[in-house]
Amino acid sequence: MTSQAADEPETVAASRRSKITPEREREFFDAVLEQIRECGYESVTMEGVAASTRCSKSTLYRQWRTKPQFVAAALRASRRVRFAGIDTGSLAEDLRQAARAAGDWSGKDTKLLQALGHAWTADKELAEALREALVNPEIAALQDMLARGVARGEVRADHPALEYIPAMMFGVLRIRPVLSGQYADADYLARFVEATVLPALGLT
Amino acid sequence: MTSQAADEPETVAASRRSKITPEREREFFDAVLEQIRECGYESVTMEGVAASTRCSKSTLYRQWRTKPQFVAAALRASRRVRFAGIDTGSLAEDLRQAARAAGDWSGKDTKLLQALGHAWTADKELAEALREALVNPEIAALQDMLARGVARGEVRADHPALEYIPAMMFGVLRIRPVLSGQYADADYLARFVEATVLPALGLT
DNA sequence: GCGTATCGGTACGAAGACGTATCGATGAGT
DNA sequence: ACTCATCGATACGTCTTCGTACCGATACGC
C-alpha cells in the first residue's frame, strides 16, 4: 500500500536483489513478533531473532536498518482484517460473530499491543505501522458493519452509541487482562456484546 | 505489609533508621513514576532518578534492593482512590461524576499503565503492586457505586450489564489513545457514559 | 560455466545500565 | 559534645546490546 515497485513481476516486498524469499521473510517477521509478545519490545534483541531463525545478524541489519524499522516492517506485514467477511444481514448477529472472531485472536494481538508498551508512543514509525496493521483495518471493518446496519434501518444514523462501539469492543479486549488477569476469549466477548453493546444500540 | 517494625511510633514506611523523610521518599516515587510515564519502564534508569532527585544512586539501592522493587514500592505508595466520595443518591449521576473524575486523571494513570508495558506481566511483584495501587481500589469503589444503585432499586441485581461496567469504563480509558491518539478526557468519558453505559444499564 | 553479490558466522567497538564499593561529610541520638 | 550510621558523590566491574566489519561459501544472472 505504501510503496510499490511497479514493474516487478513477483512479490518483492523484501527489498532489491535479496535472496530472501517471502516465506523466509515471514519467518523473520513471525519470530520477532512472537519474541515481542513473550519478552516485550525492549527485551527483544536482533541477536535473538537471528538465532531463532538461524540467520545472521548481518542479514537482518542489511535488510532493515535498525530494530524499530525491522519491527515496523514486521507489523505492517502482519496486517490482516479479522472482521472482514462478516455480513449476516443483521447487525446484532454481525456483532455477535465479530465478538467470537475477535475472541479467537485477541490473545495474540492484545499481547502484542501490550508488549509494545511504551515503544509505539515514542516511535512515530512504530505507531503508524501499528495503526496500519492492527487498528485501522479492524476499525474500518467494524464501522462498515455498523453502516450496513444503519442502511438497513436497524439503527438510526445519529444514534449516540454508534461512535463508541469500536472503543467498547476493543477497549474490553485490552482491559480484561488488567482487570482479571486473563485475556478476553470468545465467550466472554459474546456475553459482553449481548449484555452491553446490543442494549446500548437499542437492539435489545 | 511484608515486614513491620511493630513498635515504631511514627511513619516508618521507608525502612529502619533511614534519614529519608516521607516527603523525600515521595519525591523519589514521584520522580520514578514520572520518568516511567515519559520514557517507559525499561528506559528508566536508577541513575536518572538519582540525578533528577539530586540523591545518590547508593541511597536508592540501599533503600530498595533493585529497580523492580523500587518501582513496585513507588506504585504502592501512589495508591489513591479517585472514585471515593462519589455518592449522589442516583446511580446515573454517580456514573456521570465518576466519568468526569476519571477524565481528570486518566492521562497520568493511563500513560503509566501503558508505559509499564510488558514489565508488569513479567514481574509478579510489579503486577501485584499495580493492581493494589491503581486497579483494585477503583474497581471496588465502582462496584460499591453499582451496589448502592442496586440497593436503591435502580437496577436489578441480576442485570447482565452490571459485571461489565468496570470493563467498559476502564477499557475505553485504555483504548482511546490507541484508536484516536489522545487520552480520554472528562468530556469524552461523560459522553461515553451517557451514550453507552447508562443505556446498557437501562437507565436511559 | 563464471563473476559477483548476498548469505551465514563471528569478531569487534562503542555505549549504557545494573549493582557494588569506597570515601568524606553530616546529622541524629545519647 | 561525641559517636556512628547514613547521606551524596563517584569510580568501578560486569554484562548486555546495538550496529559494523570481515570472511569464506553459496547461489543467482548472464
Short mmCIF file of C-alpha atoms (C1' of nucleotides) in Angstrom, two decimals:
data_model
loop_
_atom_site.label_atom_id
_atom_site.label_comp_id
_atom_site.label_asym_id
_atom_site.label_seq_id
_atom_site.Cartn_x
_atom_site.Cartn_y
_atom_site.Cartn_z
CA MET A 1 0.00 0.00 0.00
CA THR A 2 2.83 2.35 0.80
CA SER A 3 5.49 1.95 -1.87
CA GLN A 4 5.23 -0.32 -4.86
CA ALA A 5 7.86 -1.34 -7.36
CA ALA A 6 5.56 -1.01 -10.30
CA ASP A 7 7.16 -3.40 -12.77
CA GLU A 8 8.42 -6.23 -10.62
CA PRO A 9 6.61 -9.38 -11.62
CA GLU A 10 6.54 -11.36 -8.36
CA THR A 11 6.39 -10.46 -4.71
CA VAL A 12 9.20 -8.05 -3.98
CA ALA A 13 8.06 -6.94 -0.58
CA ALA A 14 11.52 -7.64 0.81
CA SER A 15 13.99 -5.43 -1.00
CA ARG A 16 16.12 -5.07 -4.09
CA ARG A 17 18.18 -8.07 -5.04
CA SER A 18 17.78 -10.04 -1.87
CA LYS A 19 17.98 -13.79 -1.81
CA ILE A 20 15.42 -13.81 0.94
CA THR A 21 12.20 -15.39 -0.20
CA PRO A 22 8.89 -14.02 1.02
CA GLU A 23 8.48 -17.18 3.06
CA ARG A 24 11.81 -16.61 4.71
CA GLU A 25 10.89 -13.02 5.36
CA ARG A 26 7.70 -14.11 7.02
CA GLU A 27 9.74 -16.35 9.28
CA PHE A 28 11.74 -13.35 10.41
CA PHE A 29 8.60 -11.31 10.99
CA ASP A 30 6.80 -14.08 12.84
CA ALA A 31 9.85 -14.62 15.01
CA VAL A 32 10.27 -11.03 16.04
CA LEU A 33 6.57 -10.54 16.75
CA GLU A 34 6.48 -13.70 18.80
CA GLN A 35 9.51 -12.64 20.77
CA ILE A 36 7.93 -9.25 21.37
CA ARG A 37 4.83 -10.94 22.72
CA GLU A 38 6.90 -13.06 25.05
CA CYS A 39 9.62 -10.69 26.20
CA GLY A 40 8.38 -7.22 25.40
CA TYR A 41 9.66 -4.87 22.77
CA GLU A 42 12.61 -3.58 24.73
CA SER A 43 13.92 -7.01 25.59
CA VAL A 44 13.80 -8.33 22.07
CA THR A 45 17.25 -8.44 20.53
CA MET A 46 18.33 -8.73 16.97
CA GLU A 47 20.64 -11.50 18.11
CA GLY A 48 17.68 -13.37 19.48
CA VAL A 49 15.70 -13.09 16.28
CA ALA A 50 18.73 -14.09 14.25
CA ALA A 51 19.36 -17.11 16.46
CA SER A 52 15.77 -18.30 16.47
CA THR A 53 15.55 -18.07 12.71
CA ARG A 54 19.07 -19.37 12.14
CA CYS A 55 20.04 -16.38 10.10
CA SER A 56 22.83 -13.92 10.60
CA LYS A 57 22.55 -10.64 12.38
CA SER A 58 24.20 -9.11 9.33
CA THR A 59 21.29 -10.20 7.20
CA LEU A 60 18.76 -8.51 9.41
CA TYR A 61 20.75 -5.30 9.54
CA ARG A 62 21.28 -5.41 5.78
CA GLN A 63 17.59 -5.64 5.04
CA TRP A 64 16.26 -3.39 7.74
CA ARG A 65 18.49 -0.68 9.03
CA THR A 66 17.53 -0.67 12.69
CA LYS A 67 15.47 -2.58 15.17
CA PRO A 68 12.49 -0.17 15.10
CA GLN A 69 12.38 -0.31 11.32
CA PHE A 70 12.55 -4.07 11.42
CA VAL A 71 9.71 -4.30 13.89
CA ALA A 72 7.66 -1.77 11.97
CA ALA A 73 8.10 -3.83 8.82
CA ALA A 74 7.03 -6.94 10.70
CA LEU A 75 3.94 -5.18 11.99
CA ARG A 76 2.96 -3.94 8.56
CA ALA A 77 3.42 -7.38 7.08
CA SER A 78 1.15 -8.89 9.71
CA ARG A 79 -1.78 -6.83 8.54
CA ARG A 80 -4.92 -8.84 8.36
CA VAL A 81 -8.56 -7.97 8.81
CA ARG A 82 -10.33 -10.36 11.09
CA PHE A 83 -13.70 -8.73 10.84
CA ALA A 84 -13.79 -8.91 7.09
CA GLY A 85 -16.39 -11.18 5.59
CA ILE A 86 -18.85 -10.92 8.44
CA ASP A 87 -22.15 -9.91 6.90
CA THR A 88 -25.12 -11.86 8.11
CA GLY A 89 -27.75 -9.29 7.19
CA SER A 90 -28.42 -8.49 10.83
CA LEU A 91 -26.35 -6.01 12.82
CA ALA A 92 -26.88 -7.85 16.08
CA GLU A 93 -25.76 -11.10 14.54
CA ASP A 94 -22.82 -9.39 12.87
CA LEU A 95 -21.70 -8.03 16.21
CA ARG A 96 -22.08 -11.42 17.85
CA GLN A 97 -19.94 -13.01 15.18
CA ALA A 98 -17.43 -10.21 15.42
CA ALA A 99 -17.15 -10.86 19.14
CA ARG A 100 -16.46 -14.51 18.55
CA ALA A 101 -13.95 -13.74 15.81
CA ALA A 102 -12.19 -11.22 17.99
CA GLY A 103 -12.04 -13.64 20.87
CA ASP A 104 -10.09 -16.08 18.77
CA TRP A 105 -7.18 -13.78 18.06
CA SER A 106 -7.49 -11.46 20.98
CA GLY A 107 -4.78 -13.19 22.93
CA LYS A 108 -2.12 -12.72 20.32
CA ASP A 109 -2.96 -9.19 19.30
CA THR A 110 -3.69 -7.93 22.77
CA LYS A 111 -0.45 -9.42 23.97
CA LEU A 112 1.39 -7.78 21.12
CA LEU A 113 -0.14 -4.40 21.74
CA GLN A 114 0.61 -4.74 25.43
CA ALA A 115 4.17 -5.87 24.82
CA LEU A 116 4.86 -2.94 22.54
CA GLY A 117 4.22 -0.92 25.64
CA HIS A 118 5.72 2.48 25.54
CA ALA A 119 7.63 1.97 22.32
CA TRP A 120 4.80 2.75 19.94
CA THR A 121 4.05 6.00 21.71
CA ALA A 122 7.65 7.10 21.37
CA ASP A 123 8.45 5.93 17.84
CA LYS A 124 6.31 7.53 15.18
CA GLU A 125 7.07 4.85 12.63
CA LEU A 126 6.08 2.10 15.04
CA ALA A 127 2.87 3.91 15.89
CA GLU A 128 1.99 4.32 12.24
CA ALA A 129 2.77 0.70 11.47
CA LEU A 130 0.70 -0.43 14.41
CA ARG A 131 -2.33 1.54 13.38
CA GLU A 132 -1.96 0.48 9.80
CA ALA A 133 -1.64 -3.18 10.67
CA LEU A 134 -3.76 -3.87 13.70
CA VAL A 135 -6.04 -0.93 14.36
CA ASN A 136 -7.35 0.83 11.30
CA PRO A 137 -8.42 -2.21 9.29
CA GLU A 138 -10.45 -3.59 12.17
CA ILE A 139 -11.99 -0.24 12.95
CA ALA A 140 -12.93 0.22 9.34
CA ALA A 141 -14.47 -3.22 9.08
CA LEU A 142 -16.42 -2.64 12.27
CA GLN A 143 -17.67 0.70 11.04
CA ASP A 144 -18.71 -0.85 7.75
CA MET A 145 -20.65 -3.35 9.77
CA LEU A 146 -22.39 -0.57 11.65
CA ALA A 147 -23.00 1.40 8.48
CA ARG A 148 -24.76 -1.58 6.96
CA GLY A 149 -26.98 -1.80 10.00
CA VAL A 150 -27.81 1.86 9.67
CA ALA A 151 -28.52 1.45 5.97
CA ARG A 152 -30.90 -1.39 6.75
CA GLY A 153 -32.68 0.82 9.23
CA GLU A 154 -31.78 -1.26 12.28
CA VAL A 155 -30.17 1.71 13.98
CA ARG A 156 -30.69 5.40 13.40
CA ALA A 157 -27.73 7.09 11.76
CA ASP A 158 -27.48 9.59 14.60
CA HIS A 159 -27.67 7.04 17.38
CA PRO A 160 -25.31 8.38 20.04
CA ALA A 161 -23.79 4.99 20.86
CA LEU A 162 -22.63 4.36 17.31
CA GLU A 163 -19.35 6.18 17.57
CA TYR A 164 -18.37 4.39 20.77
CA ILE A 165 -18.88 0.82 19.60
CA PRO A 166 -15.29 0.35 18.43
CA ALA A 167 -14.00 1.74 21.70
CA MET A 168 -16.25 -0.63 23.61
CA MET A 169 -15.23 -3.68 21.63
CA PHE A 170 -11.51 -3.06 21.58
CA GLY A 171 -11.42 -1.46 24.98
CA VAL A 172 -12.72 -4.51 26.74
CA LEU A 173 -10.23 -6.65 24.85
CA ARG A 174 -7.41 -4.53 26.09
CA ILE A 175 -8.54 -4.07 29.68
CA ARG A 176 -9.54 -7.62 30.52
CA PRO A 177 -6.02 -8.84 31.31
CA VAL A 178 -5.56 -5.92 33.65
CA LEU A 179 -8.81 -6.46 35.49
CA SER A 180 -8.95 -10.19 35.76
CA GLY A 181 -5.60 -11.49 34.64
CA GLN A 182 -6.87 -13.35 31.61
CA TYR A 183 -7.43 -12.50 28.01
CA ALA A 184 -10.91 -11.96 26.71
CA ASP A 185 -11.98 -15.13 24.99
CA ALA A 186 -14.79 -15.60 22.52
CA ASP A 187 -17.35 -16.50 25.17
CA TYR A 188 -16.58 -13.52 27.32
CA LEU A 189 -16.77 -11.17 24.37
CA ALA A 190 -20.01 -12.71 23.21
CA ARG A 191 -21.59 -12.17 26.63
CA PHE A 192 -20.21 -8.66 26.68
CA VAL A 193 -21.80 -7.84 23.35
CA GLU A 194 -25.08 -9.33 24.46
CA ALA A 195 -25.11 -7.51 27.79
CA THR A 196 -23.85 -4.08 26.80
CA VAL A 197 -23.27 -3.41 23.12
CA LEU A 198 -26.62 -4.54 21.83
CA PRO A 199 -28.63 -2.83 24.58
CA ALA A 200 -26.65 0.37 24.11
CA LEU A 201 -27.60 0.31 20.45
CA GLY A 202 -31.22 -0.42 21.31
CA LEU A 203 -31.07 -3.82 19.66
CA THR A 204 -32.19 -5.48 22.92
CA MET B 1 2.61 -5.43 54.75
CA THR B 2 5.71 -7.53 54.34
CA SER B 3 7.88 -6.78 57.36
CA GLN B 4 6.82 -4.48 60.13
CA ALA B 5 8.79 -3.00 62.98
CA ALA B 6 5.99 -3.42 65.44
CA ASP B 7 6.85 -0.71 67.92
CA GLU B 8 7.93 2.23 65.83
CA PRO B 9 5.79 5.20 66.80
CA GLU B 10 5.80 7.40 63.71
CA THR B 11 5.67 6.79 59.99
CA VAL B 12 8.14 4.09 59.21
CA ALA B 13 7.03 3.34 55.72
CA ALA B 14 10.55 3.86 54.42
CA SER B 15 12.78 1.48 56.31
CA ARG B 16 14.71 1.03 59.52
CA ARG B 17 16.76 4.00 60.62
CA SER B 18 16.77 5.95 57.40
CA LYS B 19 17.27 9.68 57.35
CA ILE B 20 14.88 9.88 54.43
CA THR B 21 11.75 11.71 55.39
CA PRO B 22 8.42 10.60 53.95
CA GLU B 23 8.37 13.78 51.89
CA ARG B 24 11.76 12.94 50.44
CA GLU B 25 10.60 9.42 49.75
CA ARG B 26 7.61 10.76 47.89
CA GLU B 27 9.96 12.82 45.74
CA PHE B 28 11.75 9.63 44.74
CA PHE B 29 8.50 7.87 43.98
CA ASP B 30 7.06 10.75 42.02
CA ALA B 31 10.26 11.04 40.04
CA VAL B 32 10.43 7.41 39.04
CA LEU B 33 6.76 7.24 38.11
CA GLU B 34 7.06 10.38 36.05
CA GLN B 35 10.10 9.04 34.26
CA ILE B 36 8.27 5.81 33.59
CA ARG B 37 5.42 7.74 32.05
CA GLU B 38 7.82 9.67 29.83
CA CYS B 39 10.37 7.07 28.84
CA GLY B 40 8.79 3.72 29.59
CA TYR B 41 9.71 1.28 32.30
CA GLU B 42 12.64 -0.27 30.52
CA SER B 43 14.30 3.02 29.74
CA VAL B 44 14.08 4.39 33.25
CA THR B 45 17.42 4.21 34.98
CA MET B 46 18.32 4.45 38.60
CA GLU B 47 20.93 6.99 37.59
CA GLY B 48 18.23 9.12 36.03
CA VAL B 49 16.04 9.01 39.11
CA ALA B 50 19.01 9.77 41.33
CA ALA B 51 20.02 12.69 39.16
CA SER B 52 16.55 14.18 38.92
CA THR B 53 16.07 14.00 42.67
CA ARG B 54 19.66 15.02 43.45
CA CYS B 55 20.24 11.98 45.54
CA SER B 56 22.83 9.28 45.22
CA LYS B 57 22.40 6.01 43.44
CA SER B 58 23.72 4.38 46.59
CA THR B 59 20.78 5.72 48.55
CA LEU B 60 18.25 4.24 46.18
CA TYR B 61 19.97 0.89 46.19
CA ARG B 62 20.29 0.97 49.97
CA GLN B 63 16.59 1.52 50.49
CA TRP B 64 15.25 -0.65 47.73
CA ARG B 65 17.30 -3.55 46.57
CA THR B 66 16.58 -3.49 42.86
CA LYS B 67 14.83 -1.42 40.25
CA PRO B 68 11.68 -3.57 40.12
CA GLN B 69 11.34 -3.42 43.90
CA PHE B 70 11.83 0.32 43.81
CA VAL B 71 9.17 0.77 41.16
CA ALA B 72 6.79 -1.56 42.95
CA ALA B 73 7.22 0.48 46.13
CA ALA B 74 6.54 3.65 44.19
CA LEU B 75 3.38 2.15 42.72
CA ARG B 76 2.09 1.02 46.07
CA ALA B 77 2.76 4.42 47.57
CA SER B 78 0.80 6.11 44.80
CA ARG B 79 -2.36 4.32 45.79
CA ARG B 80 -5.31 6.63 45.80
CA VAL B 81 -8.99 6.08 45.14
CA ARG B 82 -10.34 8.62 42.75
CA PHE B 83 -13.87 7.31 42.79
CA ALA B 84 -14.17 7.54 46.54
CA GLY B 85 -16.63 10.03 47.87
CA ILE B 86 -18.95 9.97 44.90
CA ASP B 87 -22.40 9.26 46.24
CA THR B 88 -25.13 11.46 44.86
CA GLY B 89 -28.02 9.17 45.62
CA SER B 90 -28.54 8.41 41.93
CA LEU B 91 -26.59 5.76 40.08
CA ALA B 92 -26.77 7.61 36.79
CA GLU B 93 -25.46 10.75 38.40
CA ASP B 94 -22.79 8.79 40.26
CA LEU B 95 -21.60 7.32 36.98
CA ARG B 96 -21.56 10.73 35.32
CA GLN B 97 -19.44 12.12 38.11
CA ALA B 98 -17.18 9.11 38.02
CA ALA B 99 -16.65 9.70 34.33
CA ARG B 100 -15.65 13.30 34.96
CA ALA B 101 -13.40 12.30 37.84
CA ALA B 102 -11.76 9.61 35.75
CA GLY B 103 -11.20 12.00 32.90
CA ASP B 104 -9.17 14.24 35.10
CA TRP B 105 -6.52 11.69 35.98
CA SER B 106 -6.87 9.40 33.02
CA GLY B 107 -3.89 10.87 31.26
CA LYS B 108 -1.44 10.17 34.03
CA ASP B 109 -2.67 6.74 35.00
CA THR B 110 -3.31 5.53 31.50
CA LYS B 111 0.12 6.70 30.48
CA LEU B 112 1.63 4.92 33.45
CA LEU B 113 -0.16 1.69 32.74
CA GLN B 114 0.83 1.94 29.11
CA ALA B 115 4.43 2.75 29.91
CA LEU B 116 4.73 -0.21 32.25
CA GLY B 117 4.06 -2.18 29.12
CA HIS B 118 5.25 -5.72 29.30
CA ALA B 119 7.04 -5.35 32.61
CA TRP B 120 4.03 -5.85 34.82
CA THR B 121 3.06 -9.05 33.04
CA ALA B 122 6.53 -10.44 33.58
CA ASP B 123 7.24 -9.33 37.14
CA LYS B 124 4.83 -10.72 39.69
CA GLU B 125 5.66 -8.09 42.26
CA LEU B 126 5.07 -5.30 39.80
CA ALA B 127 1.77 -6.82 38.77
CA GLU B 128 0.63 -7.12 42.35
CA ALA B 129 1.67 -3.58 43.17
CA LEU B 130 -0.10 -2.30 40.11
CA ARG B 131 -3.35 -3.99 40.95
CA GLU B 132 -3.11 -2.94 44.54
CA ALA B 133 -2.41 0.68 43.68
CA LEU B 134 -4.28 1.52 40.52
CA VAL B 135 -6.76 -1.20 39.72
CA ASN B 136 -8.41 -2.82 42.70
CA PRO B 137 -9.32 0.32 44.65
CA GLU B 138 -11.04 1.88 41.65
CA ILE B 139 -12.84 -1.32 40.78
CA ALA B 140 -14.03 -1.68 44.34
CA ALA B 141 -15.27 1.88 44.50
CA LEU B 142 -17.06 1.47 41.20
CA GLN B 143 -18.69 -1.74 42.35
CA ASP B 144 -19.78 -0.09 45.56
CA MET B 145 -21.36 2.58 43.46
CA LEU B 146 -23.23 -0.04 41.45
CA ALA B 147 -24.20 -1.93 44.58
CA ARG B 148 -25.76 1.20 46.01
CA GLY B 149 -27.75 1.62 42.84
CA VAL B 150 -28.95 -1.95 43.10
CA ALA B 151 -29.83 -1.46 46.76
CA ARG B 152 -31.89 1.58 45.83
CA GLY B 153 -33.71 -0.48 43.25
CA GLU B 154 -32.47 1.49 40.28
CA VAL B 155 -31.04 -1.59 38.66
CA ARG B 156 -31.94 -5.21 39.21
CA ALA B 157 -29.24 -7.18 41.00
CA ASP B 158 -29.04 -9.69 38.17
CA HIS B 159 -28.85 -7.14 35.39
CA PRO B 160 -26.47 -8.70 32.87
CA ALA B 161 -24.61 -5.46 32.16
CA LEU B 162 -23.59 -4.94 35.77
CA GLU B 163 -20.48 -7.05 35.70
CA TYR B 164 -19.18 -5.36 32.57
CA ILE B 165 -19.40 -1.76 33.73
CA PRO B 166 -15.86 -1.64 35.11
CA ALA B 167 -14.51 -3.14 31.91
CA MET B 168 -16.43 -0.58 29.88
CA MET B 169 -15.26 2.38 31.93
CA PHE B 170 -11.61 1.40 32.19
CA GLY B 171 -11.47 -0.22 28.79
CA VAL B 172 -12.39 2.94 26.97
CA LEU B 173 -9.82 4.85 29.02
CA ARG B 174 -7.12 2.47 27.95
CA ILE B 175 -8.09 2.11 24.30
CA ARG B 176 -8.71 5.75 23.41
CA PRO B 177 -5.05 6.62 22.83
CA VAL B 178 -4.73 3.66 20.51
CA LEU B 179 -7.81 4.50 18.50
CA SER B 180 -7.58 8.24 18.23
CA GLY B 181 -4.19 9.22 19.55
CA GLN B 182 -5.45 11.19 22.50
CA TYR B 183 -6.31 10.40 26.05
CA ALA B 184 -9.91 10.20 27.14
CA ASP B 185 -10.77 13.48 28.80
CA ALA B 186 -13.68 14.20 31.09
CA ASP B 187 -15.98 15.31 28.30
CA TYR B 188 -15.35 12.26 26.19
CA LEU B 189 -15.94 9.96 29.12
CA ALA B 190 -19.10 11.80 30.08
CA ARG B 191 -20.50 11.40 26.60
CA PHE B 192 -19.44 7.77 26.60
CA VAL B 193 -21.30 7.10 29.83
CA GLU B 194 -24.35 8.89 28.54
CA ALA B 195 -24.37 7.09 25.21
CA THR B 196 -23.49 3.55 26.25
CA VAL B 197 -23.18 2.84 29.96
CA LEU B 198 -26.49 4.27 31.07
CA PRO B 199 -28.48 2.76 28.18
CA ALA B 200 -26.83 -0.61 28.76
CA LEU B 201 -27.99 -0.46 32.37
CA GLY B 202 -31.47 0.58 31.30
CA LEU B 203 -31.11 3.97 32.95
CA THR B 204 -31.84 5.70 29.63
"C1'" DG C 1 30.32 -22.11 -16.57
"C1'" DC C 2 31.67 -17.67 -14.42
"C1'" DG C 3 31.55 -13.49 -11.87
"C1'" DT C 4 29.50 -11.29 -8.24
"C1'" DA C 5 26.69 -10.04 -4.68
"C1'" DT C 6 24.42 -11.80 -0.81
"C1'" DC C 7 24.27 -15.25 2.79
"C1'" DG C 8 25.59 -17.12 7.50
"C1'" DG C 9 29.06 -16.84 11.13
"C1'" DT C 10 31.76 -14.35 14.13
"C1'" DA C 11 34.63 -10.97 15.98
"C1'" DC C 12 34.70 -6.25 17.22
"C1'" DG C 13 33.97 -1.40 19.13
"C1'" DA C 14 31.04 1.75 21.50
"C1'" DA C 15 27.65 2.77 24.69
"C1'" DG C 16 24.87 2.31 28.55
"C1'" DA C 17 22.88 0.23 32.83
"C1'" DC C 18 22.87 -2.52 36.88
"C1'" DG C 19 24.62 -3.04 41.20
"C1'" DT C 20 28.86 -2.63 44.45
"C1'" DA C 21 32.48 -0.39 46.90
"C1'" DT C 22 34.85 3.39 48.75
"C1'" DC C 23 35.16 7.90 50.91
"C1'" DG C 24 34.48 12.33 53.22
"C1'" DA C 25 30.72 14.88 55.43
"C1'" DT C 26 26.69 15.45 58.06
"C1'" DG C 27 23.11 14.96 61.21
"C1'" DA C 28 20.55 12.23 64.78
"C1'" DG C 29 20.52 10.00 69.38
"C1'" DT C 30 22.50 9.72 73.95
"C1'" DA D 1 29.54 17.06 72.97
"C1'" DC D 2 30.54 12.55 70.92
"C1'" DT D 3 29.73 8.53 68.14
"C1'" DC D 4 28.37 6.36 64.35
"C1'" DA D 5 25.28 5.19 60.84
"C1'" DT D 6 23.57 7.15 56.76
"C1'" DC D 7 23.92 10.55 53.10
"C1'" DG D 8 25.78 12.21 48.48
"C1'" DA D 9 29.36 11.58 45.16
"C1'" DT D 10 31.97 8.92 42.30
"C1'" DA D 11 34.63 5.30 40.44
"C1'" DC D 12 34.47 0.61 39.13
"C1'" DG D 13 33.42 -4.17 37.21
"C1'" DT D 14 30.33 -6.80 34.62
"C1'" DC D 15 27.09 -7.61 31.40
"C1'" DT D 16 24.28 -6.79 27.51
"C1'" DT D 17 23.06 -4.73 23.20
"C1'" DC D 18 23.36 -2.11 19.11
"C1'" DG D 19 25.35 -1.77 14.84
"C1'" DT D 20 29.68 -2.59 11.84
"C1'" DA D 21 33.35 -5.16 9.67
"C1'" DC D 22 35.42 -9.00 7.85
"C1'" DC D 23 35.44 -13.77 5.90
"C1'" DG D 24 34.70 -17.90 3.28
"C1'" DA D 25 30.84 -20.16 0.85
"C1'" DT D 26 26.96 -20.40 -1.93
"C1'" DA D 27 23.55 -19.43 -5.29
"C1'" DC D 28 21.66 -16.43 -8.87
"C1'" DG D 29 22.13 -13.80 -13.57
"C1'" DC D 30 24.24 -13.80 -17.91
#
